[in-house]
Amino acid sequence: MAKRSQDQISAFADLVEARSTAMLRLAYAVVGDYQLAQDLLQESLVKVYVAWPRLRDGAAAEAYVRRTIVTTAISWRRRRSFHESPVDAVPEENGTDDSDRLATHDALWDHVRGLPPRQRTASVLRYYEDLSEVETADLMGCSTGTVKSQVSAALGKLRERVGPHSGVLFPDDQAVTR
Amino acid sequence: MSTTLREALAARIDQVGPAHPDLDELVGLGERRLRRRRIAVVVASGAAVILVIALAIGGAAMINYAKHDNGPVDHPIHPTRAPVRPLVYSDDVDNYHVGTIHVGDQLVDIDQGLSTRGGWDLALTDAGVVYNKHSLWFTDGGAPRRISECGGKPSGSSGTWATWIDCAGDLVVFDTGSGQEVARKPLPSCLDEGWWCETDDVVGKRVYFTREGGASGLRERHYRFDVSTGLVVAATDQMYADDIRSHSPGLVFGRSWRTGTATDEGIFFDVVGSRLVPTYWDSGLPTEAFDEATGSPVRLSLPDGITPPQDPVAGSQGFILFEALDDNTIALVQRYERSLNHLQVLGDIITCHLSNGRCRLAVPAGPPDQIRLVPGMSYPA
């Protein structure tokens, strides 16, 4: 049986050491669950190990892992997308006091977790990972038009659910206030 | 005080970590997967447990129905011939996108984005092709038309029915021949948190589906919906095998026609000289094939003119059965792994007659850099 060479394993280990935390955060962002994110990261790293000979450098390998995380996450969650995942509890509308800031973050995150998988993935790639629409489309394996529609739908739902006085500035709001 | 969307997201996501993956475990898992990909022959001792991975017709998901050889089973003979199906494949695949598909001699623009590296969201029926592009579409070789606003992965059948579970959690059975919905069954438990459902196959008037999930995300339950009675019951491997045997054209694999396992797709045919030897996918053990309808042994021959694989991994070459065109004709695609990058390559498509074992080259492989997809096969990875 052909095994990966020691040099390849060493390079793979370097990638795991250097980038695992960032990739775990991406996995958590797209699935919204810590245990699932750990499983997703492991599955994605195993896939990159298998594919290693055709990944010419560390940047290509990381890009491959990121793409694998996103596509595998959609694959896992796509089958759950017949309905939006219910959140544990629907938080009350938050005020704008400083003391409510953390609660606002938690509430928003709960609403993000409740989005359908594609909407959640497109949103976190655009507004957490700061990817362009083209980059997001490439990672998700879809068109930029799909990214736009998914993000638009996601933002619409989030706006509606957190309410007008939540203190969260959504992208359009930011554009207006700048 | 205001907070931006990014700040709010980062406040939660950046709390995660640091990650500490177990490198030895990753390398071990990777090496095991590499070994599996070579489809090596495993020498088994003692009683053999046979596992056939059956690819649902045109479906994306593999049905992990373990099929044990449980002794003699009567095989009813079905002399009626099914309509001739068009051969379906695509050579217009790039960057997770399918531009056009061949439906027989028609070329249809479907412009379908593939969301995953997994199976192609495509289902075949006697009337044509159902595919998922945000909503569900159908083509019989002509202009595609939308048949459902919101559906999951579709499954095809050996007739004209297609099935899927829609966004409301209803199992839908649709006749692609008449364009009419045949049945609709609400499945409230498919909407339970942490669970999801997906159809696997339509056999006769019965729809098999799987409910998966649970706390670990790994539990699976198989069910069968009977369109005639409207009842849903828990399904066993044997029920599925018996239904396949009774309703679908295809092959029986095993020591004999009487004791073998029926399946209509998903068997690996190893190239041994000029023969195509049926081989169990998981174990790599050779077996025999029998025409399900007649019970006659099926011995397929490699046709002339097959394109030599380009730099294949040793032992990786073979053919995969992916479509039954009629009771007597099956379609297979050449499959191997390229040693340069371990990419799965789908090459020549051949069609074979079960009655005499003769095969012919139907669609030659394209250029080396062209990606080919056939129903039920994954995007190359």
XYZ file of C-alpha atoms in Angstrom:
559
model
C 0.000 0.000 0.000
C 1.302 3.433 -0.895
C 1.600 5.634 2.142
C 2.254 9.308 2.360
C 5.970 10.073 2.636
C 7.475 11.428 5.831
C 7.955 14.795 4.137
C 4.287 14.882 3.189
C 3.193 13.932 6.695
C 5.484 16.581 8.111
C 4.034 19.252 5.819
C 0.534 18.091 6.702
C 1.407 18.323 10.397
C 2.627 21.875 9.896
C -0.699 22.822 8.337
C -2.631 21.189 11.168
C -0.503 22.927 13.785
C -0.674 26.352 12.170
C -4.221 26.583 10.904
C -6.435 24.241 12.898
C -7.854 26.873 15.203
C -8.827 29.168 12.331
C -10.358 26.255 10.494
C -12.227 25.098 13.586
C -13.722 28.584 13.857
C -14.798 28.454 10.231
C -16.369 25.063 10.851
C -18.142 26.389 13.936
C -19.327 29.415 11.989
C -20.952 27.340 9.281
C -22.508 24.621 11.437
C -23.141 26.564 14.648
C -22.379 23.613 16.896
C -19.070 22.927 18.640
C -19.159 19.125 18.509
C -20.254 19.106 14.879
C -17.516 21.629 14.107
C -14.873 19.344 15.598
C -16.182 16.402 13.567
C -16.273 18.574 10.478
C -12.689 19.740 10.970
C -11.463 16.189 11.418
C -13.306 14.973 8.340
C -11.935 17.852 6.286
C -8.356 17.320 7.470
C -8.563 13.632 6.614
C -9.745 14.570 3.132
C -6.834 16.956 2.685
C -4.447 14.231 3.851
C -5.806 11.912 1.175
C -5.558 14.632 -1.465
C -2.166 15.912 -0.335
C -0.050 14.974 -3.419
C -2.078 17.245 -5.647
C -1.927 20.167 -3.260
C 1.265 21.910 -4.185
C 1.743 24.176 -1.205
C 0.361 25.148 2.156
C -1.887 27.848 0.736
C -3.498 25.399 -1.664
C -3.927 22.912 1.146
C -5.605 25.454 3.404
C -7.875 26.552 0.578
C -8.774 22.929 0.018
C -9.594 22.452 3.698
C -11.724 25.573 3.771
C -13.637 24.501 0.710
C -14.056 21.026 2.117
C -15.360 22.424 5.396
C -17.953 24.526 3.614
C -19.091 21.946 1.082
C -19.145 19.149 3.625
C -21.067 21.325 6.060
C -23.691 22.114 3.458
C -23.839 18.450 2.576
C -24.353 17.466 6.225
C -26.828 20.185 6.881
C -28.534 20.252 3.508
C -30.556 17.265 4.498
C -31.697 19.084 7.602
C -32.731 22.101 5.626
C -36.321 21.126 5.228
C -36.957 23.476 8.057
C -34.980 26.093 9.844
C -33.220 24.765 12.890
C -35.119 25.814 15.972
C -33.119 27.711 18.535
C -33.215 26.710 22.166
C -35.241 29.716 23.096
C -36.231 32.835 21.269
C -34.603 35.658 23.141
C -36.484 38.797 23.935
C -35.696 41.924 22.012
C -32.632 43.514 23.445
C -32.092 47.063 24.519
C -29.144 49.213 23.654
C -27.477 49.526 27.047
C -23.809 48.580 27.283
C -24.800 45.908 29.727
C -26.876 44.281 26.997
C -24.052 44.087 24.512
C -23.105 40.490 25.265
C -26.734 39.493 25.369
C -27.169 41.084 21.954
C -24.288 39.047 20.565
C -25.718 35.861 22.043
C -29.182 36.601 20.744
C -27.918 37.380 17.270
C -25.846 34.199 17.224
C -28.883 32.152 18.193
C -30.747 33.673 15.292
C -27.830 32.979 12.929
C -27.817 29.352 14.061
C -31.500 29.215 13.263
C -30.974 30.187 9.630
C -31.148 27.558 6.879
C -27.666 26.154 6.160
C -26.982 27.954 2.907
C -28.123 31.300 4.262
C -26.044 30.862 7.394
C -22.981 29.760 5.455
C -23.190 32.586 2.943
C -23.687 35.127 5.720
C -20.787 34.072 7.898
C -18.465 33.801 4.910
C -19.384 37.315 3.827
C -19.557 39.048 7.198
C -17.318 37.018 9.491
C -14.697 35.784 7.039
C -14.961 39.040 5.063
C -14.976 37.210 1.753
C -16.215 38.806 -1.430
C -19.287 37.456 -3.189
C -17.037 35.790 -5.752
C -14.895 34.171 -3.068
C -17.976 33.060 -1.166
C -19.503 31.584 -4.300
C -16.285 29.739 -5.043
C -16.156 28.228 -1.561
C -19.810 27.237 -1.635
C -19.656 25.912 -5.166
C -22.498 28.099 -6.389
C -23.057 31.258 -8.400
C -22.585 34.786 -7.092
C -26.274 35.317 -7.741
C -27.061 32.536 -5.303
C -24.754 34.104 -2.733
C -26.526 37.430 -3.117
C -29.956 35.918 -2.726
C -28.937 33.771 0.232
C -27.285 36.662 2.039
C -30.195 38.959 1.300
C -32.670 36.463 2.664
C -30.513 35.860 5.729
C -30.126 39.538 6.524
C -33.845 40.058 6.080
C -34.647 37.362 8.577
C -32.036 38.493 11.066
C -33.276 42.082 10.905
C -36.811 40.945 11.483
C -35.936 38.652 14.328
C -33.622 40.895 16.326
C -35.924 43.854 15.894
C -35.225 47.490 15.094
C -33.850 48.404 18.514
C -31.351 45.622 18.968
C -28.366 47.844 18.351
C -27.034 45.548 15.641
C -25.865 47.420 12.572
C -26.519 45.343 9.499
C -24.512 45.963 6.310
C -27.091 48.286 4.735
C -27.428 50.204 7.982
C -23.665 50.614 8.108
C -23.623 51.933 4.574
C -26.230 54.520 5.480
C -24.540 55.636 8.664
C -21.108 56.006 7.099
C -24.502 51.251 21.927
C -24.413 49.719 18.463
C -22.497 46.722 17.266
C -21.814 45.650 13.735
C -22.878 42.298 12.394
C -19.257 41.259 12.084
C -18.482 42.238 15.674
C -21.472 40.295 16.866
C -20.494 37.208 14.906
C -16.857 37.439 15.918
C -17.810 37.797 19.554
C -19.131 34.255 19.507
C -17.036 32.551 16.859
C -13.690 33.836 18.108
C -14.361 32.250 21.487
C -13.893 28.871 19.857
C -10.529 27.231 20.140
C -7.744 26.536 20.270
C -8.101 23.358 18.257
C -5.973 20.358 19.128
C -6.534 17.723 16.451
C -4.822 14.402 17.125
C -2.275 14.166 14.308
C -1.737 10.424 14.710
C -5.462 9.828 14.499
C -5.738 11.999 11.376
C -2.868 10.195 9.669
C -4.332 6.838 10.646
C -7.750 7.743 9.281
C -6.196 9.129 6.113
C -4.126 6.003 5.512
C -7.150 3.791 6.031
C -9.094 5.846 3.546
C -6.265 5.612 1.026
C -6.302 1.848 1.365
C -10.053 1.718 0.849
C -9.791 3.853 -2.251
C -7.625 1.257 -3.907
C -10.462 -1.183 -3.807
C -8.010 -3.812 -2.698
C -8.876 -7.452 -2.549
C -9.293 -8.460 1.037
C -8.721 -12.113 1.739
C -11.367 -13.086 4.203
C -11.380 -16.239 6.265
C -14.371 -17.926 7.756
C -17.878 -17.094 6.786
C -18.157 -14.195 4.418
C -20.522 -11.385 5.136
C -21.383 -9.712 1.913
C -22.034 -6.066 1.791
C -23.281 -4.546 -1.393
C -23.456 -0.810 -1.645
C -26.351 -0.157 -3.910
C -26.516 3.143 -5.705
C -30.067 4.351 -5.931
C -31.197 4.996 -9.494
C -29.947 8.455 -10.282
C -29.833 9.193 -6.625
C -27.040 10.960 -4.878
C -26.931 9.137 -1.578
C -25.640 5.643 -1.175
C -28.053 3.314 0.540
C -26.203 1.448 3.198
C -28.411 -1.543 3.295
C -26.331 -4.491 4.426
C -27.409 -7.461 2.413
C -26.695 -10.783 4.024
C -26.986 -14.054 2.226
C -29.837 -15.552 4.162
C -30.361 -18.703 2.140
C -32.653 -19.686 -0.661
C -35.187 -17.138 -1.781
C -37.730 -17.522 -4.529
C -37.190 -15.195 -7.416
C -40.332 -14.417 -9.356
C -39.766 -14.096 -13.067
C -40.950 -10.932 -14.769
C -41.187 -11.361 -18.481
C -42.629 -7.930 -19.145
C -40.138 -5.532 -20.623
C -39.659 -2.071 -19.277
C -39.586 0.902 -21.605
C -36.217 1.877 -22.976
C -34.585 4.598 -20.945
C -32.321 7.239 -22.378
C -28.667 7.098 -21.433
C -27.947 9.995 -19.083
C -24.563 11.585 -18.390
C -22.767 14.916 -18.494
C -19.451 15.914 -20.020
C -20.048 19.568 -19.250
C -18.893 19.736 -15.648
C -16.563 22.271 -14.167
C -15.988 23.800 -10.772
C -19.023 22.133 -9.179
C -21.306 23.138 -11.978
C -23.170 21.029 -14.539
C -23.936 22.974 -17.679
C -25.608 20.437 -19.932
C -26.636 16.814 -19.680
C -27.141 14.205 -22.325
C -30.589 12.613 -22.159
C -30.383 9.994 -24.869
C -29.440 11.860 -28.011
C -30.701 15.166 -26.646
C -28.464 17.743 -25.027
C -30.260 19.705 -22.300
C -29.029 22.864 -20.617
C -29.675 22.451 -16.883
C -27.193 24.970 -15.452
C -27.062 23.150 -12.127
C -24.711 24.134 -9.331
C -23.432 21.224 -7.295
C -23.464 22.101 -3.644
C -21.266 19.285 -2.457
C -18.671 16.786 -3.506
C -21.217 14.111 -2.777
C -23.572 12.476 -5.175
C -25.194 14.263 -8.042
C -28.705 15.492 -7.156
C -30.244 13.739 -10.113
C -32.905 11.037 -10.353
C -33.854 8.923 -13.346
C -37.264 7.631 -14.295
C -38.583 5.961 -17.404
C -39.838 9.364 -18.529
C -36.699 11.404 -18.000
C -34.576 13.139 -15.406
C -35.441 14.986 -12.193
C -32.754 17.274 -10.814
C -32.399 19.693 -7.938
C -31.493 23.271 -8.714
C -32.791 25.075 -5.639
C -36.182 23.741 -6.699
C -36.903 20.481 -8.513
C -36.902 20.336 -12.302
C -37.751 17.668 -14.839
C -36.639 17.106 -18.411
C -37.475 14.335 -20.823
C -34.835 15.630 -23.191
C -36.833 18.754 -23.932
C -36.994 22.085 -22.144
C -36.801 21.618 -18.345
C -39.884 22.473 -16.299
C -40.176 23.058 -12.591
C -42.139 20.370 -10.734
C -41.629 21.475 -7.127
C -40.835 24.822 -5.581
C -38.938 23.345 -2.693
C -37.758 19.774 -2.638
C -34.846 17.795 -1.250
C -32.744 15.206 -2.996
C -34.924 13.399 -5.538
C -34.998 9.642 -6.013
C -36.006 7.912 -9.201
C -37.570 4.562 -9.886
C -37.757 1.739 -12.367
C -41.047 3.274 -13.540
C -42.078 6.855 -14.069
C -42.343 7.841 -10.421
C -39.932 10.164 -8.661
C -39.994 11.013 -4.972
C -38.547 13.525 -2.578
C -39.192 15.113 0.798
C -40.199 18.704 0.445
C -39.547 21.706 2.661
C -42.668 21.082 4.713
C -41.470 17.598 5.583
C -43.948 15.905 3.247
C -42.898 12.861 1.290
C -44.020 13.530 -2.277
C -44.511 10.910 -4.984
C -44.707 12.381 -8.478
C -45.437 10.695 -11.789
C -43.029 12.184 -14.312
C -44.944 10.512 -17.128
C -48.244 12.234 -16.446
C -46.861 15.257 -14.641
C -49.177 14.619 -11.704
C -48.566 14.231 -7.999
C -49.448 10.668 -7.016
C -49.208 10.799 -3.240
C -48.212 13.066 -0.396
C -47.407 11.827 3.098
C -46.650 14.239 5.946
C -43.719 13.018 8.034
C -43.728 15.181 11.179
C -40.894 13.228 12.808
C -38.613 14.316 9.988
C -38.910 17.831 11.369
C -37.783 16.883 14.879
C -34.779 18.856 15.974
C -31.556 17.079 15.134
C -33.181 14.676 12.695
C -33.647 14.784 8.965
C -35.042 12.501 6.282
C -34.106 11.648 2.750
C -35.683 9.336 0.205
C -33.564 6.414 -0.966
C -35.469 4.610 -3.671
C -38.838 3.886 -5.189
C -39.494 0.210 -5.800
C -42.823 -0.601 -7.353
C -45.358 1.367 -5.350
C -43.184 1.608 -2.265
C -40.890 4.431 -1.282
C -37.901 3.737 0.954
C -36.582 6.579 3.015
C -34.112 7.106 5.819
C -34.414 9.169 8.971
C -31.039 10.133 10.365
C -29.740 12.161 13.255
C -29.955 11.916 17.002
C -27.560 13.292 19.556
C -24.537 11.744 17.861
C -25.809 12.469 14.371
C -25.121 8.885 13.406
C -28.343 7.015 14.026
C -30.221 5.779 11.009
C -33.668 4.354 10.669
C -35.070 2.975 7.449
C -38.751 3.186 6.583
C -41.042 2.191 3.765
C -44.055 4.149 2.615
C -46.640 2.127 0.735
C -48.445 4.369 -1.731
C -51.327 1.923 -2.086
C -52.161 1.831 1.622
C -50.690 5.115 2.804
C -48.878 3.292 5.603
C -45.317 3.852 6.796
C -43.527 0.906 8.381
C -39.990 0.286 9.594
C -38.004 -1.282 6.760
C -35.432 -4.039 6.896
C -32.668 -4.908 4.476
C -34.542 -8.038 3.513
C -37.732 -6.124 2.707
C -35.774 -3.849 0.409
C -33.968 -6.738 -1.268
C -37.239 -8.604 -1.788
C -38.905 -5.562 -3.312
C -35.987 -4.943 -5.638
C -36.129 -8.567 -6.697
C -39.814 -8.297 -7.469
C -39.942 -5.005 -9.269
C -36.712 -3.704 -10.731
C -34.757 -4.887 -13.720
C -31.220 -5.749 -12.834
C -28.853 -8.396 -11.672
C -28.532 -10.895 -8.856
C -25.069 -11.387 -7.409
C -23.837 -14.381 -5.438
C -23.093 -18.051 -5.682
C -26.368 -18.765 -7.423
C -29.385 -16.957 -8.771
C -31.524 -18.550 -6.100
C -29.393 -17.596 -3.097
C -27.831 -14.409 -4.398
C -28.527 -10.807 -3.562
C -30.585 -8.672 -5.860
C -29.616 -5.141 -6.633
C -30.120 -3.042 -9.694
C -27.063 -0.836 -9.546
C -23.731 -0.199 -7.906
C -21.629 -3.248 -8.570
C -17.977 -2.930 -9.484
C -16.850 -4.921 -12.521
C -13.159 -5.734 -12.403
C -11.275 -5.992 -15.696
C -9.697 -9.457 -15.909
C -8.272 -10.026 -19.369
C -11.167 -9.533 -21.751
C -13.792 -10.188 -19.081
C -15.649 -7.905 -16.727
C -15.843 -9.801 -13.463
C -18.484 -8.661 -10.955
C -16.827 -7.796 -7.703
C -18.129 -6.754 -4.317
C -17.191 -3.152 -3.790
C -16.178 -3.387 -0.155
C -14.472 -6.748 0.038
C -13.080 -6.870 -3.484
C -14.114 -10.515 -3.684
C -15.203 -11.729 -7.119
C -18.665 -13.176 -7.511
C -21.098 -14.308 -10.147
C -23.895 -12.335 -11.797
C -27.275 -13.592 -12.913
C -30.028 -11.978 -14.918
C -32.663 -11.183 -12.334
C -35.502 -11.835 -14.746
C -34.338 -15.088 -16.333
C -31.882 -16.503 -13.829
C -29.287 -17.010 -16.545
C -25.623 -16.404 -15.709
C -24.330 -13.106 -17.029
C -20.745 -12.995 -18.230
C -19.813 -9.643 -19.675
C -17.018 -9.139 -22.160
C -14.850 -6.051 -22.507
C -15.647 -4.458 -25.880
C -13.068 -3.373 -28.404
C -11.914 0.199 -28.540
C -11.838 0.965 -24.827
C -9.754 4.025 -24.023
C -6.705 2.993 -21.975
C -6.773 4.637 -18.527
C -4.382 7.532 -18.171
C -1.798 6.656 -15.534
C -4.116 4.646 -13.276
C -3.389 3.531 -9.750
C -2.660 -0.182 -9.932
C -5.773 -2.230 -9.398
C -8.103 0.731 -9.527
C -9.547 0.145 -12.974
C -13.004 -1.253 -13.436
C -16.509 -0.461 -14.547
C -19.462 0.697 -12.479
C -23.034 -0.192 -13.351
C -25.021 3.018 -13.177
C -28.198 2.636 -15.206
C -30.552 -0.054 -16.454
C -31.761 1.023 -19.878
C -34.264 -1.807 -20.232
C -34.723 -5.351 -18.940
C -31.854 -6.595 -21.065
C -29.496 -3.646 -21.311
C -27.321 -2.009 -18.685
C -24.946 0.938 -18.849
C -21.548 0.924 -17.175
C -18.863 3.556 -16.901
C -15.136 3.024 -16.745
C -13.756 4.192 -13.419
C -10.224 4.422 -12.105
C -7.961 6.589 -9.987
C -5.194 8.539 -11.592
C -1.915 8.006 -9.729
C -0.763 11.571 -10.369
C -3.365 13.095 -8.094
C -5.610 10.223 -6.963
C -8.558 11.831 -8.686
C -11.373 9.526 -9.610
C -11.804 9.476 -13.371
C -14.888 8.344 -15.249
C -14.011 7.285 -18.778
C -15.756 5.260 -21.464
C -19.448 4.452 -21.154
C -20.390 1.017 -22.418
C -23.745 -0.738 -22.760
C -24.088 -4.462 -22.266
C -26.778 -7.012 -23.097
C -27.510 -9.369 -20.238
C -28.727 -12.127 -22.543
C -25.443 -12.643 -24.381
C -22.914 -10.656 -22.333
C -21.917 -8.559 -25.310
C -20.937 -4.967 -24.634
C -20.293 -2.085 -26.944
C -18.601 1.247 -26.545
C -21.457 3.761 -26.295
C -19.707 7.024 -25.386
C -15.912 7.245 -25.535
C -14.023 9.077 -22.814
C -13.334 12.735 -23.434
C -9.993 14.521 -23.209
C -7.932 13.783 -20.049
C -8.893 17.039 -18.370
C -12.619 16.659 -19.033
C -14.802 15.743 -16.068
C -17.573 13.248 -16.713
C -20.486 12.631 -14.362
C -23.012 9.829 -14.480
C -26.029 9.437 -12.200
C -25.138 8.249 -8.734
C -21.432 9.011 -8.957
C -19.698 11.672 -6.917
C -17.896 14.736 -8.100
C -14.228 13.746 -8.578
C -12.234 14.230 -5.393
